[in-house]
PDB file of C-alpha atoms and ligand atoms in Angstrom:
ATOM      1  CA  MET Q   1      -0.079   0.053  -0.113  1.00  0.00           C
ATOM      2  CA  LYS Q   2       1.405   3.489  -0.693  1.00  0.00           C
ATOM      3  CA  ASN Q   3       1.610   6.308   1.325  1.00  0.00           C
ATOM      4  CA  VAL Q   4       0.376   9.680   0.772  1.00  0.00           C
ATOM      5  CA  LEU Q   5       0.899  13.170   3.042  1.00  0.00           C
ATOM      6  CA  ILE Q   6      -1.845  15.631   2.169  1.00  0.00           C
ATOM      7  CA  THR Q   7      -1.423  19.035   3.768  1.00  0.00           C
ATOM      8  CA  GLY Q   8      -4.339  20.997   4.633  1.00  0.00           C
ATOM      9  CA  ALA Q   9      -6.716  17.982   3.977  1.00  0.00           C
ATOM     10  CA  SER Q  10      -9.467  18.915   6.477  1.00  0.00           C
ATOM     11  CA  ARG Q  11     -11.647  20.461   3.980  1.00  0.00           C
ATOM     12  CA  GLY Q  12     -11.732  22.202   0.522  1.00  0.00           C
ATOM     13  CA  ILE Q  13      -9.392  20.722  -2.215  1.00  0.00           C
ATOM     14  CA  GLY Q  14      -7.092  18.743   0.149  1.00  0.00           C
ATOM     15  CA  ALA Q  15     -10.067  16.631   1.532  1.00  0.00           C
ATOM     16  CA  ALA Q  16     -11.286  16.118  -2.022  1.00  0.00           C
ATOM     17  CA  CYS Q  17      -7.928  14.651  -2.468  1.00  0.00           C
ATOM     18  CA  ALA Q  18      -7.770  12.514   0.498  1.00  0.00           C
ATOM     19  CA  LEU Q  19     -10.891  10.838  -0.241  1.00  0.00           C
ATOM     20  CA  LEU Q  20      -9.854  10.320  -3.972  1.00  0.00           C
ATOM     21  CA  PHE Q  21      -6.390   9.101  -3.038  1.00  0.00           C
ATOM     22  CA  GLY Q  22      -8.141   6.588  -0.272  1.00  0.00           C
ATOM     23  CA  LYS Q  23     -10.446   5.500  -3.044  1.00  0.00           C
ATOM     24  CA  ALA Q  24      -7.336   4.498  -4.905  1.00  0.00           C
ATOM     25  CA  GLY Q  25      -5.967   2.267  -2.395  1.00  0.00           C
ATOM     26  CA  TYR Q  26      -3.509   4.564  -0.899  1.00  0.00           C
ATOM     27  CA  ARG Q  27      -2.968   4.885   2.755  1.00  0.00           C
ATOM     28  CA  VAL Q  28      -3.892   8.660   3.718  1.00  0.00           C
ATOM     29  CA  PHE Q  29      -2.392  10.764   6.242  1.00  0.00           C
ATOM     30  CA  VAL Q  30      -4.723  13.669   6.437  1.00  0.00           C
ATOM     31  CA  ASN Q  31      -2.559  16.668   7.520  1.00  0.00           C
ATOM     32  CA  TYR Q  32      -4.819  19.543   9.494  1.00  0.00           C
ATOM     33  CA  ASN Q  33      -3.443  22.615  11.752  1.00  0.00           C
ATOM     34  CA  LYS Q  34      -6.573  23.614  13.790  1.00  0.00           C
ATOM     35  CA  SER Q  35      -9.517  21.887  12.204  1.00  0.00           C
ATOM     36  CA  GLU Q  36      -8.900  18.153  14.222  1.00  0.00           C
ATOM     37  CA  LYS Q  37     -12.599  17.481  13.973  1.00  0.00           C
ATOM     38  CA  GLN Q  38     -12.806  17.882  10.443  1.00  0.00           C
ATOM     39  CA  ALA Q  39     -10.011  15.877   9.756  1.00  0.00           C
ATOM     40  CA  TYR Q  40     -11.130  12.993  11.681  1.00  0.00           C
ATOM     41  CA  GLU Q  41     -14.506  13.265   9.682  1.00  0.00           C
ATOM     42  CA  VAL Q  42     -12.423  12.930   6.480  1.00  0.00           C
ATOM     43  CA  CYS Q  43     -10.644  10.003   7.829  1.00  0.00           C
ATOM     44  CA  GLU Q  44     -13.614   8.189   8.855  1.00  0.00           C
ATOM     45  CA  LYS Q  45     -15.099   8.565   5.416  1.00  0.00           C
ATOM     46  CA  ILE Q  46     -11.803   7.107   4.126  1.00  0.00           C
ATOM     47  CA  LYS Q  47     -12.140   4.156   6.698  1.00  0.00           C
ATOM     48  CA  SER Q  48     -16.151   3.377   6.343  1.00  0.00           C
ATOM     49  CA  ALA Q  49     -14.904   3.130   2.228  1.00  0.00           C
ATOM     50  CA  GLY Q  50     -12.466   0.427   3.232  1.00  0.00           C
ATOM     51  CA  GLY Q  51      -9.544   2.271   3.106  1.00  0.00           C
ATOM     52  CA  GLU Q  52      -6.928   3.604   5.773  1.00  0.00           C
ATOM     53  CA  ALA Q  53      -6.214   7.166   6.849  1.00  0.00           C
ATOM     54  CA  TYR Q  54      -4.484   9.171   9.946  1.00  0.00           C
ATOM     55  CA  ALA Q  55      -5.103  12.455  10.927  1.00  0.00           C
ATOM     56  CA  VAL Q  56      -1.766  14.211  11.481  1.00  0.00           C
ATOM     57  CA  GLN Q  57      -1.229  17.742  13.359  1.00  0.00           C
ATOM     58  CA  ALA Q  58       1.125  20.254  12.185  1.00  0.00           C
ATOM     59  CA  ASP Q  59       1.126  23.869  11.452  1.00  0.00           C
ATOM     60  CA  VAL Q  60       3.004  23.887   8.014  1.00  0.00           C
ATOM     61  CA  THR Q  61       4.946  26.811   8.695  1.00  0.00           C
ATOM     62  CA  ASP Q  62       6.522  25.073  11.788  1.00  0.00           C
ATOM     63  CA  LEU Q  63       9.107  22.593  10.480  1.00  0.00           C
ATOM     64  CA  THR Q  64       9.435  20.841  13.755  1.00  0.00           C
ATOM     65  CA  ALA Q  65       5.836  19.960  13.607  1.00  0.00           C
ATOM     66  CA  VAL Q  66       6.061  18.866   9.937  1.00  0.00           C
ATOM     67  CA  ARG Q  67       8.970  16.632  10.572  1.00  0.00           C
ATOM     68  CA  ARG Q  68       6.773  15.236  13.640  1.00  0.00           C
ATOM     69  CA  ALA Q  69       3.970  14.493  10.978  1.00  0.00           C
ATOM     70  CA  VAL Q  70       6.373  12.986   8.168  1.00  0.00           C
ATOM     71  CA  SER Q  71       7.576  10.336  11.530  1.00  0.00           C
ATOM     72  CA  LEU Q  72       4.172   9.426  11.878  1.00  0.00           C
ATOM     73  CA  CYS Q  73       3.924   8.752   8.292  1.00  0.00           C
ATOM     74  CA  LYS Q  74       6.927   6.401   8.761  1.00  0.00           C
ATOM     75  CA  TYR Q  75       5.634   4.996  11.874  1.00  0.00           C
ATOM     76  CA  HIS Q  76       2.232   3.888  10.512  1.00  0.00           C
ATOM     77  CA  GLY Q  77       3.120   3.358   6.859  1.00  0.00           C
ATOM     78  CA  GLY Q  78       6.627   2.598   6.725  1.00  0.00           C
ATOM     79  CA  GLY Q  79       7.509   5.045   4.367  1.00  0.00           C
ATOM     80  CA  LEU Q  80       6.271   8.235   2.108  1.00  0.00           C
ATOM     81  CA  ASP Q  81       5.363   7.682  -1.397  1.00  0.00           C
ATOM     82  CA  VAL Q  82       3.400  10.905  -2.118  1.00  0.00           C
ATOM     83  CA  LEU Q  83       3.678  14.323  -0.820  1.00  0.00           C
ATOM     84  CA  VAL Q  84       0.697  16.480  -1.567  1.00  0.00           C
ATOM     85  CA  ASN Q  85       1.361  20.314  -0.693  1.00  0.00           C
ATOM     86  CA  ASN Q  86      -1.941  21.752  -0.624  1.00  0.00           C
ATOM     87  CA  ALA Q  87      -2.217  23.590   2.404  1.00  0.00           C
ATOM     88  CA  GLY Q  88      -2.837  27.559   1.688  1.00  0.00           C
ATOM     89  CA  ILE Q  89      -4.238  30.826   2.954  1.00  0.00           C
ATOM     90  CA  ASP Q  90      -5.408  33.594   0.750  1.00  0.00           C
ATOM     91  CA  PHE Q  91      -5.593  37.572   1.293  1.00  0.00           C
ATOM     92  CA  TYR Q  92      -7.769  39.907  -0.869  1.00  0.00           C
ATOM     93  CA  GLY Q  93      -6.929  43.415  -0.683  1.00  0.00           C
ATOM     94  CA  THR Q  94      -5.068  46.251  -2.291  1.00  0.00           C
ATOM     95  CA  PHE Q  95      -1.094  46.361  -1.756  1.00  0.00           C
ATOM     96  CA  GLU Q  96      -1.219  49.194   0.654  1.00  0.00           C
ATOM     97  CA  GLU Q  97      -3.494  46.925   2.486  1.00  0.00           C
ATOM     98  CA  THR Q  98      -0.926  44.123   2.754  1.00  0.00           C
ATOM     99  CA  THR Q  99       0.694  45.076   5.875  1.00  0.00           C
ATOM    100  CA  PRO Q 100       4.015  43.629   6.612  1.00  0.00           C
ATOM    101  CA  GLU Q 101       2.210  40.940   8.943  1.00  0.00           C
ATOM    102  CA  ILE Q 102      -0.053  39.857   6.447  1.00  0.00           C
ATOM    103  CA  TRP Q 103       2.834  39.344   3.672  1.00  0.00           C
ATOM    104  CA  ASP Q 104       4.700  37.167   5.895  1.00  0.00           C
ATOM    105  CA  SER Q 105       1.608  35.345   6.914  1.00  0.00           C
ATOM    106  CA  VAL Q 106       0.564  34.647   3.255  1.00  0.00           C
ATOM    107  CA  ILE Q 107       4.580  33.671   2.288  1.00  0.00           C
ATOM    108  CA  LYS Q 108       5.044  31.849   5.344  1.00  0.00           C
ATOM    109  CA  THR Q 109       2.052  29.243   4.887  1.00  0.00           C
ATOM    110  CA  ASN Q 110       1.754  29.272   0.671  1.00  0.00           C
ATOM    111  CA  LEU Q 111       5.442  28.990   0.254  1.00  0.00           C
ATOM    112  CA  THR Q 112       7.320  28.215   3.311  1.00  0.00           C
ATOM    113  CA  GLY Q 113       4.889  25.732   3.958  1.00  0.00           C
ATOM    114  CA  VAL Q 114       6.068  23.829   1.014  1.00  0.00           C
ATOM    115  CA  TYR Q 115       9.794  24.156   1.579  1.00  0.00           C
ATOM    116  CA  ASN Q 116       9.267  22.655   5.047  1.00  0.00           C
ATOM    117  CA  ALA Q 117       7.215  19.813   4.194  1.00  0.00           C
ATOM    118  CA  VAL Q 118       9.567  19.135   1.216  1.00  0.00           C
ATOM    119  CA  TYR Q 119      12.543  19.421   3.663  1.00  0.00           C
ATOM    120  CA  ALA Q 120      11.231  17.060   5.854  1.00  0.00           C
ATOM    121  CA  ALA Q 121       9.766  14.717   3.830  1.00  0.00           C
ATOM    122  CA  LEU Q 122      12.577  14.580   0.897  1.00  0.00           C
ATOM    123  CA  PRO Q 123      14.755  11.606   2.619  1.00  0.00           C
ATOM    124  CA  GLU Q 124      11.686   9.167   2.803  1.00  0.00           C
ATOM    125  CA  LEU Q 125      10.823  10.448  -0.772  1.00  0.00           C
ATOM    126  CA  LYS Q 126      14.255   9.641  -2.082  1.00  0.00           C
ATOM    127  CA  GLU Q 127      13.890   6.205  -0.588  1.00  0.00           C
ATOM    128  CA  THR Q 128      10.592   5.479  -2.856  1.00  0.00           C
ATOM    129  CA  ARG Q 129      11.599   7.584  -5.860  1.00  0.00           C
ATOM    130  CA  GLY Q 130       8.230   9.523  -4.646  1.00  0.00           C
ATOM    131  CA  LYS Q 131       6.223  12.105  -5.988  1.00  0.00           C
ATOM    132  CA  ILE Q 132       5.665  15.757  -5.150  1.00  0.00           C
ATOM    133  CA  ILE Q 133       2.670  17.572  -6.379  1.00  0.00           C
ATOM    134  CA  ASN Q 134       2.378  21.598  -5.139  1.00  0.00           C
ATOM    135  CA  VAL Q 135      -0.962  22.986  -5.540  1.00  0.00           C
ATOM    136  CA  SER Q 136      -0.354  26.556  -6.909  1.00  0.00           C
ATOM    137  CA  SER Q 137      -2.954  28.734  -8.764  1.00  0.00           C
ATOM    138  CA  VAL Q 138      -3.541  30.437 -11.803  1.00  0.00           C
ATOM    139  CA  TRP Q 139      -2.812  33.842  -9.920  1.00  0.00           C
ATOM    140  CA  GLY Q 140       0.967  32.179  -9.662  1.00  0.00           C
ATOM    141  CA  VAL Q 141       0.902  32.172 -13.240  1.00  0.00           C
ATOM    142  CA  PHE Q 142      -0.498  35.637 -14.473  1.00  0.00           C
ATOM    143  CA  GLY Q 143      -0.961  37.473 -11.160  1.00  0.00           C
ATOM    144  CA  GLY Q 144      -4.264  38.069  -9.613  1.00  0.00           C
ATOM    145  CA  SER Q 145      -5.132  42.227  -8.877  1.00  0.00           C
ATOM    146  CA  CYS Q 146      -5.752  42.662  -4.922  1.00  0.00           C
ATOM    147  CA  GLU Q 147      -3.836  39.315  -4.590  1.00  0.00           C
ATOM    148  CA  ALA Q 148      -0.221  40.301  -4.480  1.00  0.00           C
ATOM    149  CA  ALA Q 149       1.237  38.330  -1.612  1.00  0.00           C
ATOM    150  CA  TYR Q 150      -1.105  35.210  -2.583  1.00  0.00           C
ATOM    151  CA  SER Q 151       0.225  35.713  -6.343  1.00  0.00           C
ATOM    152  CA  ALA Q 152       3.788  36.004  -5.090  1.00  0.00           C
ATOM    153  CA  SER Q 153       3.250  32.731  -3.138  1.00  0.00           C
ATOM    154  CA  LYS Q 154       1.817  30.839  -5.487  1.00  0.00           C
ATOM    155  CA  ALA Q 155       4.425  32.226  -8.379  1.00  0.00           C
ATOM    156  CA  GLY Q 156       7.205  30.950  -5.705  1.00  0.00           C
ATOM    157  CA  VAL Q 157       5.723  27.646  -5.806  1.00  0.00           C
ATOM    158  CA  ILE Q 158       6.152  27.324  -9.299  1.00  0.00           C
ATOM    159  CA  GLY Q 159       9.509  28.329  -9.125  1.00  0.00           C
ATOM    160  CA  LEU Q 160      10.197  25.695  -6.173  1.00  0.00           C
ATOM    161  CA  THR Q 161       8.594  23.135  -8.267  1.00  0.00           C
ATOM    162  CA  LYS Q 162      10.814  23.846 -11.585  1.00  0.00           C
ATOM    163  CA  ALA Q 163      13.999  24.073  -9.792  1.00  0.00           C
ATOM    164  CA  LEU Q 164      13.274  21.134  -7.661  1.00  0.00           C
ATOM    165  CA  SER Q 165      12.220  18.939 -10.891  1.00  0.00           C
ATOM    166  CA  LYS Q 166      15.760  19.452 -11.958  1.00  0.00           C
ATOM    167  CA  GLU Q 167      17.601  19.041  -8.923  1.00  0.00           C
ATOM    168  CA  LEU Q 168      15.575  15.675  -8.078  1.00  0.00           C
ATOM    169  CA  GLY Q 169      15.082  14.001 -11.496  1.00  0.00           C
ATOM    170  CA  LEU Q 170      18.331  11.836 -11.206  1.00  0.00           C
ATOM    171  CA  SER Q 171      16.997  10.535  -7.581  1.00  0.00           C
ATOM    172  CA  GLY Q 172      13.965   9.605  -9.322  1.00  0.00           C
ATOM    173  CA  VAL Q 173      11.598  11.978  -7.295  1.00  0.00           C
ATOM    174  CA  THR Q 174       9.141  13.901  -9.499  1.00  0.00           C
ATOM    175  CA  VAL Q 175       7.791  17.491  -8.424  1.00  0.00           C
ATOM    176  CA  ASN Q 176       4.950  18.823 -10.550  1.00  0.00           C
ATOM    177  CA  CYS Q 177       2.094  21.295  -9.567  1.00  0.00           C
ATOM    178  CA  VAL Q 178      -1.506  21.824 -10.695  1.00  0.00           C
ATOM    179  CA  ALA Q 179      -2.635  25.714 -10.882  1.00  0.00           C
ATOM    180  CA  PRO Q 180      -6.203  25.601 -10.234  1.00  0.00           C
ATOM    181  CA  GLY Q 181      -8.512  28.142 -11.415  1.00  0.00           C
ATOM    182  CA  TYR Q 182     -11.596  29.294  -9.387  1.00  0.00           C
ATOM    183  CA  ILE Q 183     -12.573  26.467  -7.053  1.00  0.00           C
ATOM    184  CA  ASP Q 184     -15.752  26.231  -4.935  1.00  0.00           C
ATOM    185  CA  THR Q 185     -14.308  25.998  -1.475  1.00  0.00           C
ATOM    186  CA  GLU Q 186     -14.645  28.058   1.699  1.00  0.00           C
ATOM    187  CA  MET Q 187     -11.617  29.941   0.614  1.00  0.00           C
ATOM    188  CA  ASN Q 188     -13.814  31.713  -2.050  1.00  0.00           C
ATOM    189  CA  ALA Q 189     -16.966  32.211   0.247  1.00  0.00           C
ATOM    190  CA  ARG Q 190     -16.202  36.215   0.163  1.00  0.00           C
ATOM    191  CA  PHE Q 191     -16.863  36.492  -3.552  1.00  0.00           C
ATOM    192  CA  ASP Q 192     -20.290  37.947  -4.247  1.00  0.00           C
ATOM    193  CA  GLU Q 193     -22.501  36.321  -7.036  1.00  0.00           C
ATOM    194  CA  LYS Q 194     -21.900  38.756  -9.497  1.00  0.00           C
ATOM    195  CA  THR Q 195     -18.012  38.246  -9.460  1.00  0.00           C
ATOM    196  CA  VAL Q 196     -18.666  34.601  -9.523  1.00  0.00           C
ATOM    197  CA  ALA Q 197     -20.824  35.023 -12.849  1.00  0.00           C
ATOM    198  CA  ASP Q 198     -17.841  36.925 -14.270  1.00  0.00           C
ATOM    199  CA  ILE Q 199     -15.486  34.315 -13.514  1.00  0.00           C
ATOM    200  CA  ILE Q 200     -17.961  31.599 -14.994  1.00  0.00           C
ATOM    201  CA  ASP Q 201     -18.049  34.308 -18.078  1.00  0.00           C
ATOM    202  CA  ARG Q 202     -14.612  34.206 -18.694  1.00  0.00           C
ATOM    203  CA  THR Q 203     -14.111  30.256 -18.500  1.00  0.00           C
ATOM    204  CA  PRO Q 204     -14.874  28.792 -21.495  1.00  0.00           C
ATOM    205  CA  LEU Q 205     -15.986  25.818 -19.907  1.00  0.00           C
ATOM    206  CA  SER Q 206     -18.810  28.030 -18.408  1.00  0.00           C
ATOM    207  CA  ARG Q 207     -18.472  26.918 -14.915  1.00  0.00           C
ATOM    208  CA  THR Q 208     -16.547  26.957 -11.454  1.00  0.00           C
ATOM    209  CA  GLY Q 209     -14.119  24.377 -10.589  1.00  0.00           C
ATOM    210  CA  THR Q 210     -14.990  21.402  -7.792  1.00  0.00           C
ATOM    211  CA  PRO Q 211     -12.607  20.327  -5.347  1.00  0.00           C
ATOM    212  CA  GLU Q 212     -12.712  17.037  -7.395  1.00  0.00           C
ATOM    213  CA  ASP Q 213     -11.641  18.551 -10.624  1.00  0.00           C
ATOM    214  CA  VAL Q 214      -8.148  19.416  -8.790  1.00  0.00           C
ATOM    215  CA  ALA Q 215      -8.354  16.221  -6.663  1.00  0.00           C
ATOM    216  CA  GLU Q 216      -8.491  13.918 -10.190  1.00  0.00           C
ATOM    217  CA  ALA Q 217      -5.403  15.846 -11.720  1.00  0.00           C
ATOM    218  CA  VAL Q 218      -3.341  15.386  -8.308  1.00  0.00           C
ATOM    219  CA  LEU Q 219      -4.096  11.544  -8.057  1.00  0.00           C
ATOM    220  CA  TRP Q 220      -3.194  11.356 -11.973  1.00  0.00           C
ATOM    221  CA  LEU Q 221      -0.221  13.351 -11.545  1.00  0.00           C
ATOM    222  CA  ALA Q 222       0.900  10.936  -8.306  1.00  0.00           C
ATOM    223  CA  SER Q 223       0.340   7.722 -10.329  1.00  0.00           C
ATOM    224  CA  ASP Q 224       2.156   5.585 -12.713  1.00  0.00           C
ATOM    225  CA  LYS Q 225       0.053   7.108 -15.602  1.00  0.00           C
ATOM    226  CA  ALA Q 226       2.424  10.003 -15.305  1.00  0.00           C
ATOM    227  CA  PRO Q 227       5.855   8.539 -15.227  1.00  0.00           C
ATOM    228  CA  PHE Q 228       7.491  11.097 -17.620  1.00  0.00           C
ATOM    229  CA  PHE Q 229       6.043  14.284 -15.841  1.00  0.00           C
ATOM    230  CA  THR Q 230       8.327  16.639 -13.752  1.00  0.00           C
ATOM    231  CA  GLY Q 231       8.413  20.347 -13.636  1.00  0.00           C
ATOM    232  CA  THR Q 232       5.132  20.452 -14.903  1.00  0.00           C
ATOM    233  CA  VAL Q 233       2.398  23.341 -14.200  1.00  0.00           C
ATOM    234  CA  LEU Q 234      -1.357  21.722 -15.058  1.00  0.00           C
ATOM    235  CA  ASN Q 235      -3.704  24.246 -15.518  1.00  0.00           C
ATOM    236  CA  VAL Q 236      -7.164  23.046 -13.780  1.00  0.00           C
ATOM    237  CA  ASP Q 237      -9.255  25.984 -14.964  1.00  0.00           C
ATOM    238  CA  GLY Q 238     -11.592  25.097 -17.263  1.00  0.00           C
ATOM    239  CA  GLY Q 239      -9.774  26.928 -19.697  1.00  0.00           C
ATOM    240  CA  PHE Q 240      -9.567  30.102 -17.804  1.00  0.00           C
ATOM    241  CA  MET Q 241      -5.882  30.721 -18.711  1.00  0.00           C
TER     242      MET Q 241
HETATM  243  P1  NAD M 301      -9.686  25.889   1.937  1.00  0.00           P
HETATM  244  O1  NAD M 301      -9.492  27.054   2.807  1.00  0.00           O
HETATM  245  O2  NAD M 301     -10.974  25.266   1.924  1.00  0.00           O
HETATM  246  O3  NAD M 301      -8.417  24.932   2.685  1.00  0.00           O
HETATM  247  C1  NAD M 301      -6.862  25.440   2.767  1.00  0.00           C
HETATM  248  C2  NAD M 301      -6.551  24.385   3.886  1.00  0.00           C
HETATM  249  O4  NAD M 301      -5.341  24.778   4.240  1.00  0.00           O
HETATM  250  C3  NAD M 301      -7.776  24.180   5.364  1.00  0.00           C
HETATM  251  O5  NAD M 301      -7.904  23.037   5.261  1.00  0.00           O
HETATM  252  C4  NAD M 301      -6.827  24.955   6.131  1.00  0.00           C
HETATM  253  O6  NAD M 301      -7.181  24.654   7.472  1.00  0.00           O
HETATM  254  C5  NAD M 301      -5.365  24.807   5.476  1.00  0.00           C
HETATM  255  N1  NAD M 301      -4.405  25.277   6.338  1.00  0.00           N
HETATM  256  C6  NAD M 301      -4.122  26.837   6.107  1.00  0.00           C
HETATM  257  N2  NAD M 301      -3.052  26.991   6.959  1.00  0.00           N
HETATM  258  C7  NAD M 301      -2.469  25.945   7.519  1.00  0.00           C
HETATM  259  C8  NAD M 301      -1.393  25.770   7.926  1.00  0.00           C
HETATM  260  N3  NAD M 301      -0.490  26.772   8.483  1.00  0.00           N
HETATM  261  N4  NAD M 301      -0.962  24.346   8.443  1.00  0.00           N
HETATM  262  C9  NAD M 301      -1.519  23.465   7.922  1.00  0.00           C
HETATM  263  N5  NAD M 301      -3.180  23.640   7.069  1.00  0.00           N
HETATM  264  C10 NAD M 301      -3.105  24.843   7.024  1.00  0.00           C
HETATM  265  O7  NAD M 301      -9.071  26.310   0.791  1.00  0.00           O
HETATM  266  P2  NAD M 301      -8.898  25.310  -0.706  1.00  0.00           P
HETATM  267  O8  NAD M 301      -9.482  26.414  -1.906  1.00  0.00           O
HETATM  268  O9  NAD M 301      -9.318  24.284  -0.479  1.00  0.00           O
HETATM  269  O10 NAD M 301      -7.330  25.635  -1.169  1.00  0.00           O
HETATM  270  C11 NAD M 301      -6.509  24.510  -1.353  1.00  0.00           C
HETATM  271  C12 NAD M 301      -5.192  24.977  -1.683  1.00  0.00           C
HETATM  272  O11 NAD M 301      -5.599  25.391  -3.057  1.00  0.00           O
HETATM  273  C13 NAD M 301      -4.532  26.490  -1.108  1.00  0.00           C
HETATM  274  O12 NAD M 301      -3.282  26.170  -1.385  1.00  0.00           O
HETATM  275  C14 NAD M 301      -5.064  27.261  -2.096  1.00  0.00           C
HETATM  276  O13 NAD M 301      -4.344  28.287  -1.995  1.00  0.00           O
HETATM  277  C15 NAD M 301      -5.288  26.482  -3.538  1.00  0.00           C
HETATM  278  N6  NAD M 301      -5.983  27.085  -4.772  1.00  0.00           N
HETATM  279  C16 NAD M 301      -7.207  27.123  -4.342  1.00  0.00           C
HETATM  280  C17 NAD M 301      -8.124  27.729  -5.100  1.00  0.00           C
HETATM  281  C18 NAD M 301      -9.594  28.292  -5.159  1.00  0.00           C
HETATM  282  O14 NAD M 301     -10.092  28.886  -6.221  1.00  0.00           O
HETATM  283  N7  NAD M 301     -10.148  27.615  -4.317  1.00  0.00           N
HETATM  284  C19 NAD M 301      -7.540  27.853  -6.621  1.00  0.00           C
HETATM  285  C20 NAD M 301      -6.280  28.219  -6.513  1.00  0.00           C
HETATM  286  C21 NAD M 301      -5.382  27.530  -5.603  1.00  0.00           C
END
């Protein structure tokens, strides 16, 4: 049985990934920071479908905590085959409203969080010739107005993905990322109907995305069906870009 650690998996895209990997026969390590109850609910869903899952607490901004989470994967699963760096936060506001504290917190969670998880998990991933899949965003590719910190953090995730893919090629570890467009999750709850309608209007497939749309792409990148992919940015955006 292969092991996958998914950060920020108590809800949204991370939870959809956890459920899909569980269905696909992976032992799933459901990382959460504060949402313990929701993380255990995700685990219960996986278990009641016949799978194996463990909730593992760690704030991705804390390298020591992430190392502990990786140790738990080793303890319960014997190693790690796939790391999905999904945990993230958003800040919507003008650049002037982006205080140094907000800037630091977005970069620390969305970019340093990915660094921490890769840094902690790499020895295990090298053992299994594993896969890293990072969750970036369309805004990381072309930048979003009033999302400077978020766009910068997600562009950083793309840069990290590409650099690591080159460095880790010989060790057999692949590093890819997905760049989702507008996905229906709590992160987007603040947008009003008109804004969402405008996004749908600009999307060739004429709808918003679902967490499952992204999870399918992540699972595929982690699977044996994508053996020759590394350093890829896969847009999951209904053609928005
Ligand atoms: P969400 O807010 O529902 O989920 C984010 C998850 O990350 C939550 O479970 C949250 O608890 C967790 N998290 C936040 N900070 C954390 C920390 N320090 N340590 C551990 N976990 C932490 O949003 P979502 O839409 O499911 O977002 C998942 C990922 O997808 C994020 O990286 C987000 O930036 C990215 N994304 C989302 C969209 C979208 O339209 N929803 C589009 C592109 C990219």
